[in-house]
PDB file of C-alpha atoms in Angstrom:
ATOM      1  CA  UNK A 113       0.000   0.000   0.000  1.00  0.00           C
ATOM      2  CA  UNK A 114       1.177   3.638  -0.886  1.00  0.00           C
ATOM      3  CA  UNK A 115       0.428   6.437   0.704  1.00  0.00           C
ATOM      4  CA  UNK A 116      -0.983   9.947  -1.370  1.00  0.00           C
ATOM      5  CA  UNK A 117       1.804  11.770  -0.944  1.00  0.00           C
ATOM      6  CA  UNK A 118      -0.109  15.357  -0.539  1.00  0.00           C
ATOM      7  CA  UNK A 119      -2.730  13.655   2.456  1.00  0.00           C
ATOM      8  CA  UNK A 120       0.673  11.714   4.170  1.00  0.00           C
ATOM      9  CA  UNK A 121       2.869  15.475   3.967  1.00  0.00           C
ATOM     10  CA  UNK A 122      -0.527  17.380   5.248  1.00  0.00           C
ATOM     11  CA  UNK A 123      -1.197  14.131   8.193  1.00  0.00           C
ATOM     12  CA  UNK A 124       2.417  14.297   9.450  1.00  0.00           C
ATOM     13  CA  UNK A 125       2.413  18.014   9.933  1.00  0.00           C
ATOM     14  CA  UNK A 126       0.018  17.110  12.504  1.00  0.00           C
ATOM     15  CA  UNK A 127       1.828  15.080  14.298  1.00  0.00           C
ATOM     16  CA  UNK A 128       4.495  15.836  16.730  1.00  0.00           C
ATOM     17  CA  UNK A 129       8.110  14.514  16.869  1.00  0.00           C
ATOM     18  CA  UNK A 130       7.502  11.366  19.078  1.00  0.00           C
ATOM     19  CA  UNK A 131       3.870  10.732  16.900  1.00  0.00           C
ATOM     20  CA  UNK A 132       5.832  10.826  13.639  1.00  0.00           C
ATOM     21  CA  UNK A 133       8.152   8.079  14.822  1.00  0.00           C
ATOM     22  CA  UNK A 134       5.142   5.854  16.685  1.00  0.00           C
ATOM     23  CA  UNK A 135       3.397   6.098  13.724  1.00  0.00           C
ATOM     24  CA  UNK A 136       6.065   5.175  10.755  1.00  0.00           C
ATOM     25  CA  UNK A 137       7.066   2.268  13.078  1.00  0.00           C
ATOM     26  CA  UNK A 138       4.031   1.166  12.849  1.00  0.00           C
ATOM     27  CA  UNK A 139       3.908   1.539   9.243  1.00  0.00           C
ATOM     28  CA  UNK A 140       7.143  -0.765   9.052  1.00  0.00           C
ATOM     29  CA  UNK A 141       5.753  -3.305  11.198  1.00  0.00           C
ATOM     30  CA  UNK A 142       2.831  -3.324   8.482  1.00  0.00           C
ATOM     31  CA  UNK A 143       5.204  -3.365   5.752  1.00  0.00           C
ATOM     32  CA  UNK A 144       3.548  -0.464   4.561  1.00  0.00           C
ATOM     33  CA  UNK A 145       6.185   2.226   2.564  1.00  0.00           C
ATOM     34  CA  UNK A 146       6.607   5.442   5.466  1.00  0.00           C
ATOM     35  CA  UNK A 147       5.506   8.665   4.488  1.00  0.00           C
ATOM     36  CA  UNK A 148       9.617   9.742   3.787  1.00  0.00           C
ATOM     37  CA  UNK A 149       9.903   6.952   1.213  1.00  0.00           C
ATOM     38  CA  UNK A 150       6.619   7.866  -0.426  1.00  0.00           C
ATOM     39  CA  UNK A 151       7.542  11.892  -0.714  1.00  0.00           C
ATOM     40  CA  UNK A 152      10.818  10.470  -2.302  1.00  0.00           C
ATOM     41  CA  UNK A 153       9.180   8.604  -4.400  1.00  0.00           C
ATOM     42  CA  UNK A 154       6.591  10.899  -5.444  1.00  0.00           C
ATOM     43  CA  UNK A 155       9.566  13.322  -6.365  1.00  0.00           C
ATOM     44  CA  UNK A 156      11.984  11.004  -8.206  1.00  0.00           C
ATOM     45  CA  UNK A 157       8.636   9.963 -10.344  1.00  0.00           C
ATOM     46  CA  UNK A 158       7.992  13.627 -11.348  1.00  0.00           C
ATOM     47  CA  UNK A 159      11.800  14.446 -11.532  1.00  0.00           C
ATOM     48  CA  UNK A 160      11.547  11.093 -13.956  1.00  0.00           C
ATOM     49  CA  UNK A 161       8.688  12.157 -16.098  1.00  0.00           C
ATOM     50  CA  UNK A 162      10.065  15.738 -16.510  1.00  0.00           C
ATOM     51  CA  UNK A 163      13.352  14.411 -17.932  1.00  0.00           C
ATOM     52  CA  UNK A 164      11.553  12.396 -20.151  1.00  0.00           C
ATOM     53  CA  UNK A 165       9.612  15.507 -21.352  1.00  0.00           C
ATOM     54  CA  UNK A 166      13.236  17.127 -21.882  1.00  0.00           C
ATOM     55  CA  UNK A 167      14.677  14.188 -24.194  1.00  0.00           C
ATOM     56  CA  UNK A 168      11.430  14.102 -25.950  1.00  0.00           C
ATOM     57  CA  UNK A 169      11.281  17.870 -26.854  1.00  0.00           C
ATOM     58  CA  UNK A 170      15.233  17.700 -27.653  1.00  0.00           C
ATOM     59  CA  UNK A 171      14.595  14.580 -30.389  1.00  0.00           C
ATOM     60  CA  UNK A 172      11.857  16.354 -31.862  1.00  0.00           C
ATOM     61  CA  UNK A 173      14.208  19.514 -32.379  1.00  0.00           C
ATOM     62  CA  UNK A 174      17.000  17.418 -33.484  1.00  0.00           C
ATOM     63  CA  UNK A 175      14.408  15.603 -36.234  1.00  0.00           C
ATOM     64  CA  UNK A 176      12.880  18.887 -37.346  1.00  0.00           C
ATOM     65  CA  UNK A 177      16.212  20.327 -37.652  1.00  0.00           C
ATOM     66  CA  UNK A 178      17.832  17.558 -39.771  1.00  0.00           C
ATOM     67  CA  UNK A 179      15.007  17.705 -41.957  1.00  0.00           C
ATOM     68  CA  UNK A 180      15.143  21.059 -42.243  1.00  0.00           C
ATOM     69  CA  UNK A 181      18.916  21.074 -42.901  1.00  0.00           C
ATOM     70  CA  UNK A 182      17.855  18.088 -46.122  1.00  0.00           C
ATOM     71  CA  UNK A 183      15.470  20.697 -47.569  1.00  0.00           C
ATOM     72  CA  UNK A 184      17.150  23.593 -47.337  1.00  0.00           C
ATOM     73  CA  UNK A 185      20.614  24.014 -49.425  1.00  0.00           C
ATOM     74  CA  UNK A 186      23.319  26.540 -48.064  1.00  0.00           C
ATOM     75  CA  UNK A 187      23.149  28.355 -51.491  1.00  0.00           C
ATOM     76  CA  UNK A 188      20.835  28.523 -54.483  1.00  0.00           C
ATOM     77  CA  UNK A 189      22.104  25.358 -55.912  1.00  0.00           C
ATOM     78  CA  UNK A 190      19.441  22.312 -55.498  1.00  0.00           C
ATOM     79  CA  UNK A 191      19.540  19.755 -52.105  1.00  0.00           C
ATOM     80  CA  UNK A 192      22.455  17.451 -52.142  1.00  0.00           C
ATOM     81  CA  UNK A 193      21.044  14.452 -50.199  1.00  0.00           C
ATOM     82  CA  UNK A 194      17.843  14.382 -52.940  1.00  0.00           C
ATOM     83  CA  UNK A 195      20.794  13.337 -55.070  1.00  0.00           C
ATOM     84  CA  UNK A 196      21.169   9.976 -53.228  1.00  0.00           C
ATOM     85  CA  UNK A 197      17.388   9.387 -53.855  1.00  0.00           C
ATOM     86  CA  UNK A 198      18.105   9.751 -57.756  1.00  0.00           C
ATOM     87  CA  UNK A 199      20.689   7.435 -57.946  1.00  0.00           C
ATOM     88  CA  UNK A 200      17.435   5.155 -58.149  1.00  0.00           C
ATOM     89  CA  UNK A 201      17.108   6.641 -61.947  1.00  0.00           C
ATOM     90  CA  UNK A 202      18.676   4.129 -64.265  1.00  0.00           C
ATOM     91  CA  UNK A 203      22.004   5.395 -65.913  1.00  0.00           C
ATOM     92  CA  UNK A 204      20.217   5.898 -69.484  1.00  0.00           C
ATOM     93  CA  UNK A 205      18.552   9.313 -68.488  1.00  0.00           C
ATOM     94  CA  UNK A 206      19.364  10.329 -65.009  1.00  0.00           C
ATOM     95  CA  UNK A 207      21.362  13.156 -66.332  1.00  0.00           C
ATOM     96  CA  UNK A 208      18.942  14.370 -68.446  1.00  0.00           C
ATOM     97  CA  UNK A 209      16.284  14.428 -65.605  1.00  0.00           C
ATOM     98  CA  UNK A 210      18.484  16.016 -63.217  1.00  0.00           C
ATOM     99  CA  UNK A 211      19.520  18.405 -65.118  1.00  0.00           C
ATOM    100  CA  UNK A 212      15.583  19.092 -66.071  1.00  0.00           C
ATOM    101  CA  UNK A 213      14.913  19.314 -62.506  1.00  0.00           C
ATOM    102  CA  UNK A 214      17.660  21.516 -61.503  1.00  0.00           C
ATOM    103  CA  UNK A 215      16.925  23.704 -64.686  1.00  0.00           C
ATOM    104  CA  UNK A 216      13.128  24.421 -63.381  1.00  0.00           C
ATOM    105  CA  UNK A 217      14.413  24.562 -59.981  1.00  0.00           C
ATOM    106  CA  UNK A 218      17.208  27.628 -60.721  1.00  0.00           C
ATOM    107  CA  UNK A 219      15.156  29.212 -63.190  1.00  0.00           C
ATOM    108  CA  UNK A 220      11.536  28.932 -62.131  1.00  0.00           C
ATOM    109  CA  UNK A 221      11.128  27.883 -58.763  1.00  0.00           C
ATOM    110  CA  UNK A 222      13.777  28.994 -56.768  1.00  0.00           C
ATOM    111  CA  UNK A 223      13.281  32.607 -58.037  1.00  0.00           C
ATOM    112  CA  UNK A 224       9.791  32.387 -56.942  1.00  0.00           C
ATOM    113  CA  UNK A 225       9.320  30.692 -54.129  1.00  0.00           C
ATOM    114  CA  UNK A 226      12.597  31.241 -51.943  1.00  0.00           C
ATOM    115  CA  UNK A 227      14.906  28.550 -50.858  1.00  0.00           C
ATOM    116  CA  UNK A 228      12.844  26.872 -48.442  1.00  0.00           C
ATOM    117  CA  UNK A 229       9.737  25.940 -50.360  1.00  0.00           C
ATOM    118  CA  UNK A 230      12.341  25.396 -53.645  1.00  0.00           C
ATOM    119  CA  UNK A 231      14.362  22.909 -52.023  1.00  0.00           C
ATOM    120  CA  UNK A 232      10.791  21.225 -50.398  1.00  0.00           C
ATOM    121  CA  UNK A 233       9.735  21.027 -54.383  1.00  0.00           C
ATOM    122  CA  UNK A 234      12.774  19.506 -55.137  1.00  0.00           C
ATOM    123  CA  UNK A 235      12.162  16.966 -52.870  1.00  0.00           C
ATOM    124  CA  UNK A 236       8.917  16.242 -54.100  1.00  0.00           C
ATOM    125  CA  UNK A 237       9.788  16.046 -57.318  1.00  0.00           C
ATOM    126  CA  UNK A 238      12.606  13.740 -56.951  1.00  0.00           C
ATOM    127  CA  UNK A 239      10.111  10.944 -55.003  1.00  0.00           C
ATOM    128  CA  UNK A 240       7.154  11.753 -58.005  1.00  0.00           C
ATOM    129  CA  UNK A 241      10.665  11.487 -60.410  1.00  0.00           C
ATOM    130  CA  UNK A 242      11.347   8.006 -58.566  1.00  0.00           C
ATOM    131  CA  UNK A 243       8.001   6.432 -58.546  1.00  0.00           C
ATOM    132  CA  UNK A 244       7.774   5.209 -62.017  1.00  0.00           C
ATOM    133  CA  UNK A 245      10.864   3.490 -62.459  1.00  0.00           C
ATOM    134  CA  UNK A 246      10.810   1.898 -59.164  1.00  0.00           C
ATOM    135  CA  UNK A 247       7.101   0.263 -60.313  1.00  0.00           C
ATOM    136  CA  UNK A 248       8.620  -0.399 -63.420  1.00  0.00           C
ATOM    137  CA  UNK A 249      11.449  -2.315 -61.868  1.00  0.00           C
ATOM    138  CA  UNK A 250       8.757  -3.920 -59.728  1.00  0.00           C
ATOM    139  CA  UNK A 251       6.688  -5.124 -62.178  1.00  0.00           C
ATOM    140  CA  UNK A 252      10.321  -6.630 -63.862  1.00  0.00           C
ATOM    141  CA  UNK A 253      10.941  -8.491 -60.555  1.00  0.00           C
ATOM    142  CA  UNK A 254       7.579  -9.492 -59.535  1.00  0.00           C
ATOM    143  CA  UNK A 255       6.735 -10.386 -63.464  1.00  0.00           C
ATOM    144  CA  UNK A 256       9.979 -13.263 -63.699  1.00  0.00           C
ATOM    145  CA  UNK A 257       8.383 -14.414 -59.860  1.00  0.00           C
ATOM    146  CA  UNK A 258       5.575 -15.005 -61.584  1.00  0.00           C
ATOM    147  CA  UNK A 259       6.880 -16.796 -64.650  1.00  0.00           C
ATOM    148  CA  UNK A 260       9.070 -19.103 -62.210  1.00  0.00           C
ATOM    149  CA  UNK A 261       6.171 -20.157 -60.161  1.00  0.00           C
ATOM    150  CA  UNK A 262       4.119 -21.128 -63.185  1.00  0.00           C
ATOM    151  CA  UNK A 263       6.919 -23.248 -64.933  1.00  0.00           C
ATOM    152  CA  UNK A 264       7.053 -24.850 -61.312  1.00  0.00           C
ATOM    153  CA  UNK A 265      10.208 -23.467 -59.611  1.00  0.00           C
TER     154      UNK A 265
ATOM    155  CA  UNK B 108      -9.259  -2.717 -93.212  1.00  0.00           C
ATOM    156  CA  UNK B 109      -6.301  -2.129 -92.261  1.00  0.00           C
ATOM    157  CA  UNK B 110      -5.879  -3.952 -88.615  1.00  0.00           C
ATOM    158  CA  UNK B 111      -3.334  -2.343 -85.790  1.00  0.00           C
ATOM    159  CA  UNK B 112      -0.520  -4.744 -84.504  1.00  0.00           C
ATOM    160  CA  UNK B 113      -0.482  -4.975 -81.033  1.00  0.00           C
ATOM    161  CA  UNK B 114       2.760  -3.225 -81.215  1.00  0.00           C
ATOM    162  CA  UNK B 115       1.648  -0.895 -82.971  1.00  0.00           C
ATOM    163  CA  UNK B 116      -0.869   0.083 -79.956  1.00  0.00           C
ATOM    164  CA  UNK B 117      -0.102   3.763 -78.454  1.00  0.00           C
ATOM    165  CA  UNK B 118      -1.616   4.337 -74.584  1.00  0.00           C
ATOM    166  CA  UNK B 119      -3.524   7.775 -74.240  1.00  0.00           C
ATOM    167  CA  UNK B 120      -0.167   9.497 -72.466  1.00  0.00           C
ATOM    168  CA  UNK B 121       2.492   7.935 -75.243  1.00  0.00           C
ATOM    169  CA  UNK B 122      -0.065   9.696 -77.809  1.00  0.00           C
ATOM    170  CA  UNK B 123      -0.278  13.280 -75.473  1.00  0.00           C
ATOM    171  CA  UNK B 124       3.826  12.924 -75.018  1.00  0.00           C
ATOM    172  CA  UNK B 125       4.617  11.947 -79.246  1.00  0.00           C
ATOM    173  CA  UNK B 126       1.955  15.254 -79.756  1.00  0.00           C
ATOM    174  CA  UNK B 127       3.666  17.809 -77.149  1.00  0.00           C
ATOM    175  CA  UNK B 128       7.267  16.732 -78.630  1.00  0.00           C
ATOM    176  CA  UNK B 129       5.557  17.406 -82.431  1.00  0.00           C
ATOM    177  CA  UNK B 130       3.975  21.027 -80.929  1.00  0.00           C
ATOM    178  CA  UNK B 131       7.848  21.611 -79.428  1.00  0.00           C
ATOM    179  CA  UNK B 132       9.645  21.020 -82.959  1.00  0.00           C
ATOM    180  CA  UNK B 133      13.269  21.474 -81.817  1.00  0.00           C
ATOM    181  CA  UNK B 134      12.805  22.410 -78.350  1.00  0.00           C
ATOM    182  CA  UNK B 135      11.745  19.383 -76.929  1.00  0.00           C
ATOM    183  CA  UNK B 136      13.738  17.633 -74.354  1.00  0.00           C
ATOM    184  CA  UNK B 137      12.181  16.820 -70.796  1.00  0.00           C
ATOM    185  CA  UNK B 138      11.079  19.868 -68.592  1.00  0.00           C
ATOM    186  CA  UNK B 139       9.531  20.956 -71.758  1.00  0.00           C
ATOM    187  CA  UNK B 140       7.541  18.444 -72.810  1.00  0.00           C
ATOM    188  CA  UNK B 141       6.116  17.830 -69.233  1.00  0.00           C
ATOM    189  CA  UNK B 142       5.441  21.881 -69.480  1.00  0.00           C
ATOM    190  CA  UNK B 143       3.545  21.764 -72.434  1.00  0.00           C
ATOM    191  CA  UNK B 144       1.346  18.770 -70.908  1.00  0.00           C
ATOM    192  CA  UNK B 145       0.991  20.546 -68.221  1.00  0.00           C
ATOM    193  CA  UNK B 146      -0.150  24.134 -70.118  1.00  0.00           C
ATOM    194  CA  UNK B 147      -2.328  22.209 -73.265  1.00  0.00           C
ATOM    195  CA  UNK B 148      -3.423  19.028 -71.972  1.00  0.00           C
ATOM    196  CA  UNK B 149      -4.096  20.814 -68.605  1.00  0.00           C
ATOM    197  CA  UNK B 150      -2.537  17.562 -67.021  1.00  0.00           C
ATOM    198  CA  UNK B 151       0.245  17.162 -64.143  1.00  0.00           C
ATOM    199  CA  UNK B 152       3.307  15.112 -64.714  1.00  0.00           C
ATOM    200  CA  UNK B 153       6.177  14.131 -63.223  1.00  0.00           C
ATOM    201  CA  UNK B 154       9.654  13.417 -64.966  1.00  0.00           C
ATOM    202  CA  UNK B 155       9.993  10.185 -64.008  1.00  0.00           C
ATOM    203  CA  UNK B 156       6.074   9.585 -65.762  1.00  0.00           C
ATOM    204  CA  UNK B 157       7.585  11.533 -68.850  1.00  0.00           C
ATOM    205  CA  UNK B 158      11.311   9.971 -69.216  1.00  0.00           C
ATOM    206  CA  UNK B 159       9.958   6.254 -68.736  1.00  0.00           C
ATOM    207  CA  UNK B 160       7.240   6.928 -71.873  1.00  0.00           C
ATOM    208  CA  UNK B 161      10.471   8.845 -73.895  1.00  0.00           C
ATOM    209  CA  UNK B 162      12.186   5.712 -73.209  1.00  0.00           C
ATOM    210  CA  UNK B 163       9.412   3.141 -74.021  1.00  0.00           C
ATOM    211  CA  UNK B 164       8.654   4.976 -77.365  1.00  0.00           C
ATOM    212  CA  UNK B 165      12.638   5.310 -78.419  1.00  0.00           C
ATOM    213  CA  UNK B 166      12.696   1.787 -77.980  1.00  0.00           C
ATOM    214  CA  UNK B 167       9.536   1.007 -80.205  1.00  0.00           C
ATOM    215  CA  UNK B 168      11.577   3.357 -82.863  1.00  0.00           C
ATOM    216  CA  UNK B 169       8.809   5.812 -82.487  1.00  0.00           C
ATOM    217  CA  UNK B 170      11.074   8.619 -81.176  1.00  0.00           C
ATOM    218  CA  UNK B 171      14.951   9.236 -81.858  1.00  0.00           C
ATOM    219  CA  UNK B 172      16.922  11.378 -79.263  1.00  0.00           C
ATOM    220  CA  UNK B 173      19.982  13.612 -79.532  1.00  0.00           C
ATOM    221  CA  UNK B 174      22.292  14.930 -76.835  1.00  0.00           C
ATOM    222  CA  UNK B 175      22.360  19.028 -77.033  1.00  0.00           C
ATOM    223  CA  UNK B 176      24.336  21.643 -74.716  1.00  0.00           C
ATOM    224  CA  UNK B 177      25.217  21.765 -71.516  1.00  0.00           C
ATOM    225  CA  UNK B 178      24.146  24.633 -69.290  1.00  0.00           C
ATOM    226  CA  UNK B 179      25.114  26.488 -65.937  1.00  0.00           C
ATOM    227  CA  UNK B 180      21.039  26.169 -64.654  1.00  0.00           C
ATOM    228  CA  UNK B 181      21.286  22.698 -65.267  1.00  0.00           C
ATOM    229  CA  UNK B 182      24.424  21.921 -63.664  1.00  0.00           C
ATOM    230  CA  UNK B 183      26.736  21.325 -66.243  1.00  0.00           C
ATOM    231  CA  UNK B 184      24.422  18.631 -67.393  1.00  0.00           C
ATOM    232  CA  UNK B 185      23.494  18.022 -71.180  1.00  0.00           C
ATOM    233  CA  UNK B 186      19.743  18.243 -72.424  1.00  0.00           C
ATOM    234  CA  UNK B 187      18.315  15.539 -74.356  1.00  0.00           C
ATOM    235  CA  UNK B 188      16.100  16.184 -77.551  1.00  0.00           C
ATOM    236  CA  UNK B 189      13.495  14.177 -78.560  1.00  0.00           C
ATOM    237  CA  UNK B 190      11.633  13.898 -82.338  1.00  0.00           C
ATOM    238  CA  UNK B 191       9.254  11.646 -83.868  1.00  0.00           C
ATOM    239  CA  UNK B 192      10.066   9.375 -86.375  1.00  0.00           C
ATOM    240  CA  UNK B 193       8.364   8.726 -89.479  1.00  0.00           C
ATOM    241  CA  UNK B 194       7.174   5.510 -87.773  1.00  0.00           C
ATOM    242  CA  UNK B 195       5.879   6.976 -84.835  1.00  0.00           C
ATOM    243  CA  UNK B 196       4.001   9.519 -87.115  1.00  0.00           C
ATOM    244  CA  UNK B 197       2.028   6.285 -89.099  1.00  0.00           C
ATOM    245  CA  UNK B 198       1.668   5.252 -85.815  1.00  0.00           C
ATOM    246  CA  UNK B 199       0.058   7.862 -84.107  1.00  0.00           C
ATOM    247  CA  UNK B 200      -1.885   9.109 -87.214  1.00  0.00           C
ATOM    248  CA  UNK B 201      -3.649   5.676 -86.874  1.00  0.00           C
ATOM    249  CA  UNK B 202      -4.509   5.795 -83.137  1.00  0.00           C
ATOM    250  CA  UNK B 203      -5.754   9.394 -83.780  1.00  0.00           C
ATOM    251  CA  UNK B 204      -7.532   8.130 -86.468  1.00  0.00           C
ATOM    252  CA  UNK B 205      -9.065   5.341 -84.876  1.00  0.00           C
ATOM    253  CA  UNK B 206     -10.381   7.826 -81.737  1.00  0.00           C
ATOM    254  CA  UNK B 207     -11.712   9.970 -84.833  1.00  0.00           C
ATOM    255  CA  UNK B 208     -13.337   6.400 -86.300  1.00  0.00           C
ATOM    256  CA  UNK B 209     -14.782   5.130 -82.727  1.00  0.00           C
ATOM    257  CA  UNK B 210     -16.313   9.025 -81.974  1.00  0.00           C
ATOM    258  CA  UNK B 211     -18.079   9.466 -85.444  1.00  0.00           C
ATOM    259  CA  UNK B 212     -21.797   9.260 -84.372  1.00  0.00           C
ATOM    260  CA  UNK B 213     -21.211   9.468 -80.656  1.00  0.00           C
ATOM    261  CA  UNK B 214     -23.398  12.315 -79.333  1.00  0.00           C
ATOM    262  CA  UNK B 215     -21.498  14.005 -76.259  1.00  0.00           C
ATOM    263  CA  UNK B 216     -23.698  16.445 -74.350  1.00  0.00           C
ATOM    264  CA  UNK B 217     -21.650  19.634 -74.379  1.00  0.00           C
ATOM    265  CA  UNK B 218     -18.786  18.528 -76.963  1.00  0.00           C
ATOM    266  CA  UNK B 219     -19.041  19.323 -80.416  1.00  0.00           C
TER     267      UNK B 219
END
């Protein structure tokens, strides 16, 4: 059993100094936590859940930060880590796309819009750029799955 | 009558792409084809949807492409022309043609 720690602080202030120590014997005898041990605890549960608040708030900062550091280029040239994401593009035309999408980027977008929303376009763009040849490499893959399970393999 | 090989087939977006490169002439590579689908055909896009038709056609022999210059907007990266071949002209006259053959008689309320 655990005492409210408010109703034990306010019942031992009514106590005197030889009550207080009948009493939390008594409590030990009954293996029942003394009113100390339950203000301790109280506080080292809110200290707990406060830090946790702390951590939380800091990784949410740190996330919004990073992605905010991925959209936004230091200078007017287009986000460097959406260039990862277009390696995808096979070699035949990736050049040519990039250099489309950086083209409407520096001479439509960026102008227009401000760094920010250009480099959040350019982000966009590159996943819309992605989609179709990842579905068309899909459809490669799950097309020869299909052909091997119906010649019994 | 004359019967259309399966190959021969064009989907509704290879005919709007082969008909914004023939609108273009000589300017069309990429970002402006997708532009002029996006201002005529009043339809949205995206590279990746444009490249993988330019790609599908060039490889039918419908379209040939040619490298062109490299600019400083683009990154030092070359643009890549597009044109329609003769073949891809027969072809797309006779999917035109066959739209045109399938809407004779068809009343539309508010088309003409």
């Amino acid at each position: 059993m655990k005492w409210n720690s408010e109703f034990a602080l306010q019942f031992r202030q009514k106590l005197t100094a030889v009550g207080r120590a009948v009493f939390e014997r008594l409590l030990k005898e009954q293996g029942i936590m003394s009113i100390d041990q339950a203000k301790i605890e109280a506080e080292e549960i809110t200290k707990a859940k406060a830090q946790a608040e702390e951590r939380q708030k800091f990784a949410v900062f740190v996330i919004v930060l990073l992605v905010v550091l991925a959209i936004v280029s230091k200078d007017a040239s287009p986000p460097r880590p959406a260039r990862f994401a277009l390696l995808l593009i096979p070699k035949r035309n990736r050049e040519h796309l990039i250099g489309d999408l950086d083209e409407e980027y520096r001479t439509v977008v960026l102008p227009e819009y401000g760094r920010f929303w250009a480099g959040f376009w350019y982000w966009g763009q590159t996943f819309w750029a992605i989609g179709p040849y990842l579905w068309k490499g899909l459809k490669r893959v799950v097309g020869w799955a299909a052909v091997i399970k119906l010649i019994g393999g | 009558m004359e019967m259309i090989l399966y190959m021969d087939y064009l989907g509704e977006f290879e005919q709007i792409v082969m008909l914004a490169i023939l609108r273009l002439g000589e300017t069309a590579y990429g970002m402006t084809i997708r532009k002029e689908i996006q201002d005529v055909a009043k339809r949205v896009a995206s590279l990746g949807a444009v490249y993988t038709t330019l790609e599908r056609l060039e490889d039918k022999g419908f379209l040939t492409s040619a490298v062109g210059e490299v600019t400083e907007e683009r990154g030092g990266r070359a643009k890549k022309y597009f044109r329609v071949t003769g073949l891809g002209q027969a072809v797309l006259k006779k999917a035109l043609n066959t739209t045109l053959a399938m809407r004779a008689g068809v009343v539309l309320e508010g088309v003409r």
